[in-house]
Coordinates of C-alpha atoms in Angstrom, one line a residue:
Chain Q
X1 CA 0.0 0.0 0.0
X2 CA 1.6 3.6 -1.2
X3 CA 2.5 5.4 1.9
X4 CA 2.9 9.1 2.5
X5 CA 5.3 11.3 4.8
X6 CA 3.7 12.9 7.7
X7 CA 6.0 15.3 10.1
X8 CA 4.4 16.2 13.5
X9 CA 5.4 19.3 14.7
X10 CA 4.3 20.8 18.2
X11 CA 5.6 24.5 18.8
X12 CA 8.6 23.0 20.9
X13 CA 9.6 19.8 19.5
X14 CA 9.5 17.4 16.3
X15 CA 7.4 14.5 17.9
X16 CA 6.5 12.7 14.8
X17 CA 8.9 12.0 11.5
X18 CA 8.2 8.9 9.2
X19 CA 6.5 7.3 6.3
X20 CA 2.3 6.3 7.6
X21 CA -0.5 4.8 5.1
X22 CA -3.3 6.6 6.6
X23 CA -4.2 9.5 8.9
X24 CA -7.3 10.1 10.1
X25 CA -8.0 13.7 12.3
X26 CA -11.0 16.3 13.3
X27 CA -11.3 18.6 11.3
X28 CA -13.8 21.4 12.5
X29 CA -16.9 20.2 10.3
X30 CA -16.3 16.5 11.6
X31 CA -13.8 13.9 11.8
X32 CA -11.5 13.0 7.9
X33 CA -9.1 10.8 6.8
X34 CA -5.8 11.1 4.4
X35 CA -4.6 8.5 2.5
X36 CA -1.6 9.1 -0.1
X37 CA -2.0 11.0 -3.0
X38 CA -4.2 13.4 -1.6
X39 CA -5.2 16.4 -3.1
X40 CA -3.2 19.3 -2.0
X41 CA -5.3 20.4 1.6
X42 CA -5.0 23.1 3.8
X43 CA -7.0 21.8 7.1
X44 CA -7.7 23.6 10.4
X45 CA -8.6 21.1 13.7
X46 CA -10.0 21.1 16.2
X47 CA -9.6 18.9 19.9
X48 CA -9.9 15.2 19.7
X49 CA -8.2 12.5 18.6
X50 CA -5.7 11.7 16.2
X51 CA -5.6 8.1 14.4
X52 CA -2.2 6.8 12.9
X53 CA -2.1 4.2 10.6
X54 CA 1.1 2.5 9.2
X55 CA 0.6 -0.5 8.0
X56 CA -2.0 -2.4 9.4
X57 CA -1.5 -1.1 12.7
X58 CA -3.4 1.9 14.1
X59 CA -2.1 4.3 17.2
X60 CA -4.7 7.0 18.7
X61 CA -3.4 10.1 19.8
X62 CA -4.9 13.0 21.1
X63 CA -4.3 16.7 19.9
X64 CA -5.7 20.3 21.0
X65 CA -6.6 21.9 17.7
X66 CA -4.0 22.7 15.1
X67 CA -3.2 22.5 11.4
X68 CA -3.0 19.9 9.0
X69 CA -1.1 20.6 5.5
X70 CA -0.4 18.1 2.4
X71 CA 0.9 18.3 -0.4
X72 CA 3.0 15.9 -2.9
X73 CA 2.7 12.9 0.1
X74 CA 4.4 14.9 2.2
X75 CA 2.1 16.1 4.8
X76 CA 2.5 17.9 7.8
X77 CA 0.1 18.3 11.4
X78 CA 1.2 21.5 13.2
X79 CA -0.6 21.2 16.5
X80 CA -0.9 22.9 20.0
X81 CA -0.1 19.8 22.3
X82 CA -0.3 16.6 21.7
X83 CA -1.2 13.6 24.4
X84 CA 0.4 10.0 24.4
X85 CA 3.1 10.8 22.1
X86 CA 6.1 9.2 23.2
X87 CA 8.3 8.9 20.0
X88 CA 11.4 11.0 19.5
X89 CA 10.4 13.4 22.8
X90 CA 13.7 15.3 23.2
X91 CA 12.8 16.4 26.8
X92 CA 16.1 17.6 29.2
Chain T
X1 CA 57.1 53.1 51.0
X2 CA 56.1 50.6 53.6
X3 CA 52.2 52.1 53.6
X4 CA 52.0 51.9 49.6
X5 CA 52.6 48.0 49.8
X6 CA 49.9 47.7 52.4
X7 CA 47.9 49.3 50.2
X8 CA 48.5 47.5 46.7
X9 CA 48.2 44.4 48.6
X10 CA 44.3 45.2 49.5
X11 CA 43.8 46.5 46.0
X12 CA 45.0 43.1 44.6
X13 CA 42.9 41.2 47.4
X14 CA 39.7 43.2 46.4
X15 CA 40.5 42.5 42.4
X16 CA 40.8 39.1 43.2
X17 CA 37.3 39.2 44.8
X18 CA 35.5 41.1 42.2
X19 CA 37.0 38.3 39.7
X20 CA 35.1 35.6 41.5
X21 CA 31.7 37.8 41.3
X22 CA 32.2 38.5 37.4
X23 CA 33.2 34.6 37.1
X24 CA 30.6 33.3 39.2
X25 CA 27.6 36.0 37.1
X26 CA 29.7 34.6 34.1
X27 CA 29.1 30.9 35.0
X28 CA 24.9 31.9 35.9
X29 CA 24.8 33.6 32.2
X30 CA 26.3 30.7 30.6
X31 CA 23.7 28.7 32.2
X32 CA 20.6 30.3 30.9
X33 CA 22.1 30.9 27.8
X34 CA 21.9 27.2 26.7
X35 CA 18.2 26.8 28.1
X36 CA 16.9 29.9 26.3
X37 CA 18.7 29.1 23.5
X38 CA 17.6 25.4 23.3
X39 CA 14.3 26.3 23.4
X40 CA 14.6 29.0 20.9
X41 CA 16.1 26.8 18.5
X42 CA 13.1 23.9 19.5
X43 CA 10.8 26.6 18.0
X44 CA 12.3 27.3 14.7
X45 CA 10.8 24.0 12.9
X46 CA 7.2 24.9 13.9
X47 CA 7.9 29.0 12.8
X48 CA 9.6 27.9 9.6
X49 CA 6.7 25.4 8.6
X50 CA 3.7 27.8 9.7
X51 CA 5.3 30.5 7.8
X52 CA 6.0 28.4 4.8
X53 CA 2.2 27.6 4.9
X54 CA 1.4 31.2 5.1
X55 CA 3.6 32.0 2.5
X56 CA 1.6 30.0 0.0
X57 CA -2.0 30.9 1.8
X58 CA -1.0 34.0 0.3
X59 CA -1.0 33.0 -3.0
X60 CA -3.7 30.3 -3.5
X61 CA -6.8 31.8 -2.5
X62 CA -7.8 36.2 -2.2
X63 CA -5.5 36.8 1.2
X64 CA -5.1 40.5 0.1
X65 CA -8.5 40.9 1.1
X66 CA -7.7 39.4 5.0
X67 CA -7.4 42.5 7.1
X68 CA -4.3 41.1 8.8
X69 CA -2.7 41.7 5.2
X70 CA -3.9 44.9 4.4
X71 CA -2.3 48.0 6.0
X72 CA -5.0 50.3 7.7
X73 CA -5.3 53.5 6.5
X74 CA -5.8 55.0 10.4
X75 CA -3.7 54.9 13.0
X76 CA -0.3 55.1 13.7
X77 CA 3.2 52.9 13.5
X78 CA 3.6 51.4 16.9
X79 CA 7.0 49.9 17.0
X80 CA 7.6 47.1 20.0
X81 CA 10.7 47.5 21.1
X82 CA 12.5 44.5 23.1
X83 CA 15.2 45.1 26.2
X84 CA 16.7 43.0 29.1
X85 CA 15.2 44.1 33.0
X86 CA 18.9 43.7 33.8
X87 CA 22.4 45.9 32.9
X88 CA 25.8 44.4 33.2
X89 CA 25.3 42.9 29.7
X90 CA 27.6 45.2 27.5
X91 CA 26.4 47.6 25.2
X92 CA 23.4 45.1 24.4
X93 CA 20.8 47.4 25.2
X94 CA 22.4 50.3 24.3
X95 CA 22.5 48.8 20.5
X96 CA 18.6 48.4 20.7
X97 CA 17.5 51.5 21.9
X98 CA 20.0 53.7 19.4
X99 CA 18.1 51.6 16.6
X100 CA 14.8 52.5 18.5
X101 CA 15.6 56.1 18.1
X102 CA 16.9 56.3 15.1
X103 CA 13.3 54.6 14.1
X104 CA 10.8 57.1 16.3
X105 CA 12.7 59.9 15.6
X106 CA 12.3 59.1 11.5
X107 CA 8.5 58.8 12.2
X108 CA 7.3 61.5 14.1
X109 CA 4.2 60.1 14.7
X110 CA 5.1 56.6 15.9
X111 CA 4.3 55.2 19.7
X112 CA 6.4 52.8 21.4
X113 CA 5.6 49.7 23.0
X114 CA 8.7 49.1 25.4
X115 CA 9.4 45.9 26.9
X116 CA 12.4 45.4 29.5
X117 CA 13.1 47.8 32.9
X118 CA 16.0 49.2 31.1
X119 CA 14.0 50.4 27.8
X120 CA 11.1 51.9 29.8
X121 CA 13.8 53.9 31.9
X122 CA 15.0 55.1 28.6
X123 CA 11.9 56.0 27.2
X124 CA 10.6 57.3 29.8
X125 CA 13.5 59.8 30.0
X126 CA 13.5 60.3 26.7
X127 CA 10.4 59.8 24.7
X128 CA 7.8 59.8 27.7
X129 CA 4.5 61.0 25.7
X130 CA 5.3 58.4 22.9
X131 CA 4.3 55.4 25.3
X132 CA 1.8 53.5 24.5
X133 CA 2.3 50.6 27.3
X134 CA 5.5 49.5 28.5
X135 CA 5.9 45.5 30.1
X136 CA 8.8 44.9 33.1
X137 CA 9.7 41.9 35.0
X138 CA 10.1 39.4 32.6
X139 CA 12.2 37.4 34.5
X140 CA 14.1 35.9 31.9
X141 CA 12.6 33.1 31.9
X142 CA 10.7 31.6 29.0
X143 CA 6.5 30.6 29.1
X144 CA 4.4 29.8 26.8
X145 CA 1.5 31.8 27.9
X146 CA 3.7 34.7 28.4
X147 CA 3.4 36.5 24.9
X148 CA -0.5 35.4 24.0
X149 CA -2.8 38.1 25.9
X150 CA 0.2 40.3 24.5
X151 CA -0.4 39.1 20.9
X152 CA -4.2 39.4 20.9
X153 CA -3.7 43.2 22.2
X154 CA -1.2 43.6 19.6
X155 CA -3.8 42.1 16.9
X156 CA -6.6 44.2 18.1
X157 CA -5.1 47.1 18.0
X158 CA -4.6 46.8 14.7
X159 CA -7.9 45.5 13.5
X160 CA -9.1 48.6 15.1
X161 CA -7.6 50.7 13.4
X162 CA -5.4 52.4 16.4
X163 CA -2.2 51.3 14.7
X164 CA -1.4 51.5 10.6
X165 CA 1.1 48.8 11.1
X166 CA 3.4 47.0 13.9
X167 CA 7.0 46.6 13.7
X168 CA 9.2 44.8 16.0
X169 CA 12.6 46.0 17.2
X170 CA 14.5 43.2 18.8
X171 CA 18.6 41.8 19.1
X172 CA 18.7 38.7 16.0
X173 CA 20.7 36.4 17.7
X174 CA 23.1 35.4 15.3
X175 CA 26.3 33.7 17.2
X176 CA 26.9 33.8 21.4
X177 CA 29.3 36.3 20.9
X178 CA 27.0 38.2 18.5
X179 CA 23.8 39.6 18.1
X180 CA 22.1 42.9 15.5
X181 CA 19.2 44.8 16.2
X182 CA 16.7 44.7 13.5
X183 CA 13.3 46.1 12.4
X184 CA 11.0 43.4 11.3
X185 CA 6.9 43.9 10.3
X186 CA 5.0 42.2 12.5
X187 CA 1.5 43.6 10.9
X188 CA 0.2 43.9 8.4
X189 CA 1.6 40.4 6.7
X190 CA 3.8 41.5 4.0
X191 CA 3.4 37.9 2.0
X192 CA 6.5 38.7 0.1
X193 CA 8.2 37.8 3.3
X194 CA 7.5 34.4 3.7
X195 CA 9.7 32.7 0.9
X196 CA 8.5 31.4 -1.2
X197 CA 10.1 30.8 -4.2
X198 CA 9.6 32.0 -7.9
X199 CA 8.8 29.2 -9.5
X200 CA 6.2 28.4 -6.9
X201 CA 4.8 31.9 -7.0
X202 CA 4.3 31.1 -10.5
X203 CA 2.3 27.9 -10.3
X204 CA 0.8 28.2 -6.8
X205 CA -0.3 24.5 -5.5
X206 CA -3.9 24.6 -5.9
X207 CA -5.1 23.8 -2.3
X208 CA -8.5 22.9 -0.4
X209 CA -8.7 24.6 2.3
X210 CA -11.1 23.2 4.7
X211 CA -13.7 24.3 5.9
X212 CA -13.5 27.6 4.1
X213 CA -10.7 29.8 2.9
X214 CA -11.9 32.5 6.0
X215 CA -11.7 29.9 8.6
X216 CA -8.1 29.0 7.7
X217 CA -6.7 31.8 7.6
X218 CA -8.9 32.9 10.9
X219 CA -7.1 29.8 12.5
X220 CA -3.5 30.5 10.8
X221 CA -2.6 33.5 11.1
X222 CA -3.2 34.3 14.9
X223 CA -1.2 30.9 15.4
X224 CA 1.3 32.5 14.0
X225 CA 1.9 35.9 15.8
X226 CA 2.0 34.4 18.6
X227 CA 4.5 32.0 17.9
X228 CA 6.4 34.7 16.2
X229 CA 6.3 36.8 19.6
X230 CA 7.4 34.1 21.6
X231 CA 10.8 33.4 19.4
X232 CA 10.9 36.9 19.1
X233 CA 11.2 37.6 23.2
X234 CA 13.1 34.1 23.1
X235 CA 15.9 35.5 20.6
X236 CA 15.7 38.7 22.9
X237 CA 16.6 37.2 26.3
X238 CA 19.2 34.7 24.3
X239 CA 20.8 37.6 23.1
X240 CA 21.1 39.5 27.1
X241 CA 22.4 36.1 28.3
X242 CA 25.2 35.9 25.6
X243 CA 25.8 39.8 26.2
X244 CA 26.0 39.4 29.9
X245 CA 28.1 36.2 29.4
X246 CA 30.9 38.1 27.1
X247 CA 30.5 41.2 29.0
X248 CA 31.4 39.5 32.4
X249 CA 34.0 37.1 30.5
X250 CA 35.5 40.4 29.7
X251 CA 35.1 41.8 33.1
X252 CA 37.1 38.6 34.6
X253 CA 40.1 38.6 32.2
X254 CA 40.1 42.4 32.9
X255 CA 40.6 41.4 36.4
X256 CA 43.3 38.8 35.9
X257 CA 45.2 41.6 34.0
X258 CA 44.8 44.4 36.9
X259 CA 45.6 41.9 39.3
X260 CA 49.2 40.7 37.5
X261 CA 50.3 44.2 37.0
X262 CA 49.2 45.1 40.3
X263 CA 51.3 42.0 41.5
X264 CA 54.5 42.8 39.4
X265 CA 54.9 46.4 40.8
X266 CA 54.1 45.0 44.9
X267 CA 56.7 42.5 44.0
X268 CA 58.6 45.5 42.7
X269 CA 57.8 47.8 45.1
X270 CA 58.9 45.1 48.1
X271 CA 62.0 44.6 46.5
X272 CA 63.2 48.0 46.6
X273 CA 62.5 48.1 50.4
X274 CA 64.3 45.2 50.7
X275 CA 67.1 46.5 49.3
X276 CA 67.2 50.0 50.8
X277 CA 66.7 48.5 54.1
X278 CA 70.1 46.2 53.2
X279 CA 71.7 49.3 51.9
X280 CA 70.8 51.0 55.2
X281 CA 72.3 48.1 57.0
X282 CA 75.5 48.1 55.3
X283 CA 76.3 51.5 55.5
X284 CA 75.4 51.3 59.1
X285 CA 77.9 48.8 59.6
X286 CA 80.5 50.3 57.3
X287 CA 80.3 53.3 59.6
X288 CA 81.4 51.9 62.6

């Protein structure tokens, strides 16, 4: 299955950086999914939760409202906070 | 000159004692240099990919027509001008506020928004009616709350037509040992700014932008002042602890100098009492 590149960004840190097959987030006028080869999208969020899928396994998140912005399968999810995130945390 | 060695030998003491302060203030700087600084570099991925996405906002859909990108036509320039609470940083603030001047006294017109104890003292002495609000006691330390009430006042202002446009005056932190005040347009958004690239400018990306074009850039471009601000105070109090740090690295090698000259001429001047005193002993003895 064609995968895409999805980047995670919260204001502080990187948390996210690697290939996924889906991504599925709540946008303000209800809850969409991304798959590669999207058409190029511009999305604003709002709170809930965040559903990862890379392959045929799926990990649930949960963000405070951000951004979501693909284009070329290369996507990226600016967001305010995110919960249960435990990848690639560069805390001190 | 008995009395003159007693006294070079508390002037060394004492230099020798001021060197541990400036070492010791050195050390404290050095320290909250590399947490400012970590978390000012933390922030530039998030800045650079928020403004990249603004940058080509701007070109897919109408954003001239957003008030945040359209200069108002009342109002005046209010420049916000960032400084340290604390001195003993070099000329850091001193670099700022000639800038500052040099700005307000090219636009007549212009208020000031001063941040920092040792701006407001300045502008207050100097450009007291031209205040529009002044913040102290920053502490130094970074929060993410910190700069958000101060962003939506900035943003309201403007909207409401009491300033024409905002510019920020703030130290770019470019290396520890160096920093450059420099004016940057806060609002309106200029989208030229935001680099994007010819080629793309040519053939913008043709995006959906969900729900609505209005709600986007509702949601985007408030995200983005405020991040802006934060870096912005984040660069600023970077910059006063890698002033503060050279300025008191200077400070302690100026103390290691003072305090081996001072040492040569005590060893000096001991010597020469030594030897008069032997003369005077010599002599003595020859008489006899």
């Amino acid at each position: 299955m064609a995968n895409f590149h999805l980047q995670i960004v919260t204001q502080q840190h990187t948390v996210f950086d690697r290939d996924v097959t889906s991504l599925t987030m709540p946008g303000e006028e209800g809850s969409f999914g991304v798959w590669a080869n999207h058409r190029p999208i511009i999305a604003v969020l709002k709170e809930g939760p965040i559903d990862i899928r890379i392959g045929s396994n799926t990990d649930r998140y949960q963000i405070t409202g951000g951004f979501f912005e693909m284009e070329g399968n290369k996507a990226t999810l600016l967001v305010d906070s995110i919960d249960g995130m435990t990848l690639e945390s560069e805390d001190d | 000159m008995p009395e003159n060695l007693k006294a070079l030998r508390l002037r060394i003491r004492s230099i020798n004692k001021t060197k541990k302060i400036t070492k010791a203030m050195e050390m404290v700087s050095a320290a909250k240099l590399r947490k400012t600084e970590g978390v000012m570099k933390s922030m530039r991925p998030f800045l650079s990919k928020i403004r990249m996405l603004i940058g080509r906002l701007a070109l897919s859909t109408g954003a001239e027509n957003h008030p945040l990108f359209q200069k108002s036509e009342t109002g005046v320039t209010l420049y916000v001008v960032f400084t340290s609470d604390r001195g003993l940083c070099g000329a850091f603030n001193a670099n700022i506020l000639k800038l500052a001047k040099r700005e307000l006294d090219a636009n007549p017109e212009a208020k000031v928004f001063i941040l920092g104890r040792k701006g407001r003292d300045y502008m207050r002495k100097n450009y007291r009616d031209r205040i529009a609000k002044e913040v102290v006691d920053l502490g130094g330390e970074l929060e993410g709350a910190m700069t958000d009430s101060l962003t939506d006042e900035l943003r309201q202002g403007f909207l409401n037509g009491l300033y024409s446009q905002i510019k920020l005056i703030y130290p770019n932190f470019i290396s520890t040992a160096m920093n450059r005040p420099v004016v940057e347009q806060f609002l309106p958004f200029d989208a030229k700014a935001f680099g994007v690239s010819e080629e793309e400018a040519e053939s913008p990306v043709d995006y959906l932008l969900e729900p609505s074009p209005e709600r986007v850039f509702d949601a985007v471009l408030p995200r983005y002042l405020k991040s802006k601000l934060f870096i912005t105070l984040a660069e600023t109090f970077t910059s006063e602890h890698s002033s503060s740090m050279m300025a008191m690295n200077n400070a302690t090698k100026n103390c290691d100098d003072l305090s081996g000259s001072l040492t040569l001429r005590l060893n000096k001047a001991r010597q020469a009492a030594i030897t008069t005193e032997i003369i005077e002993i010599v002599s003595g003895a020859n008489a006899l």
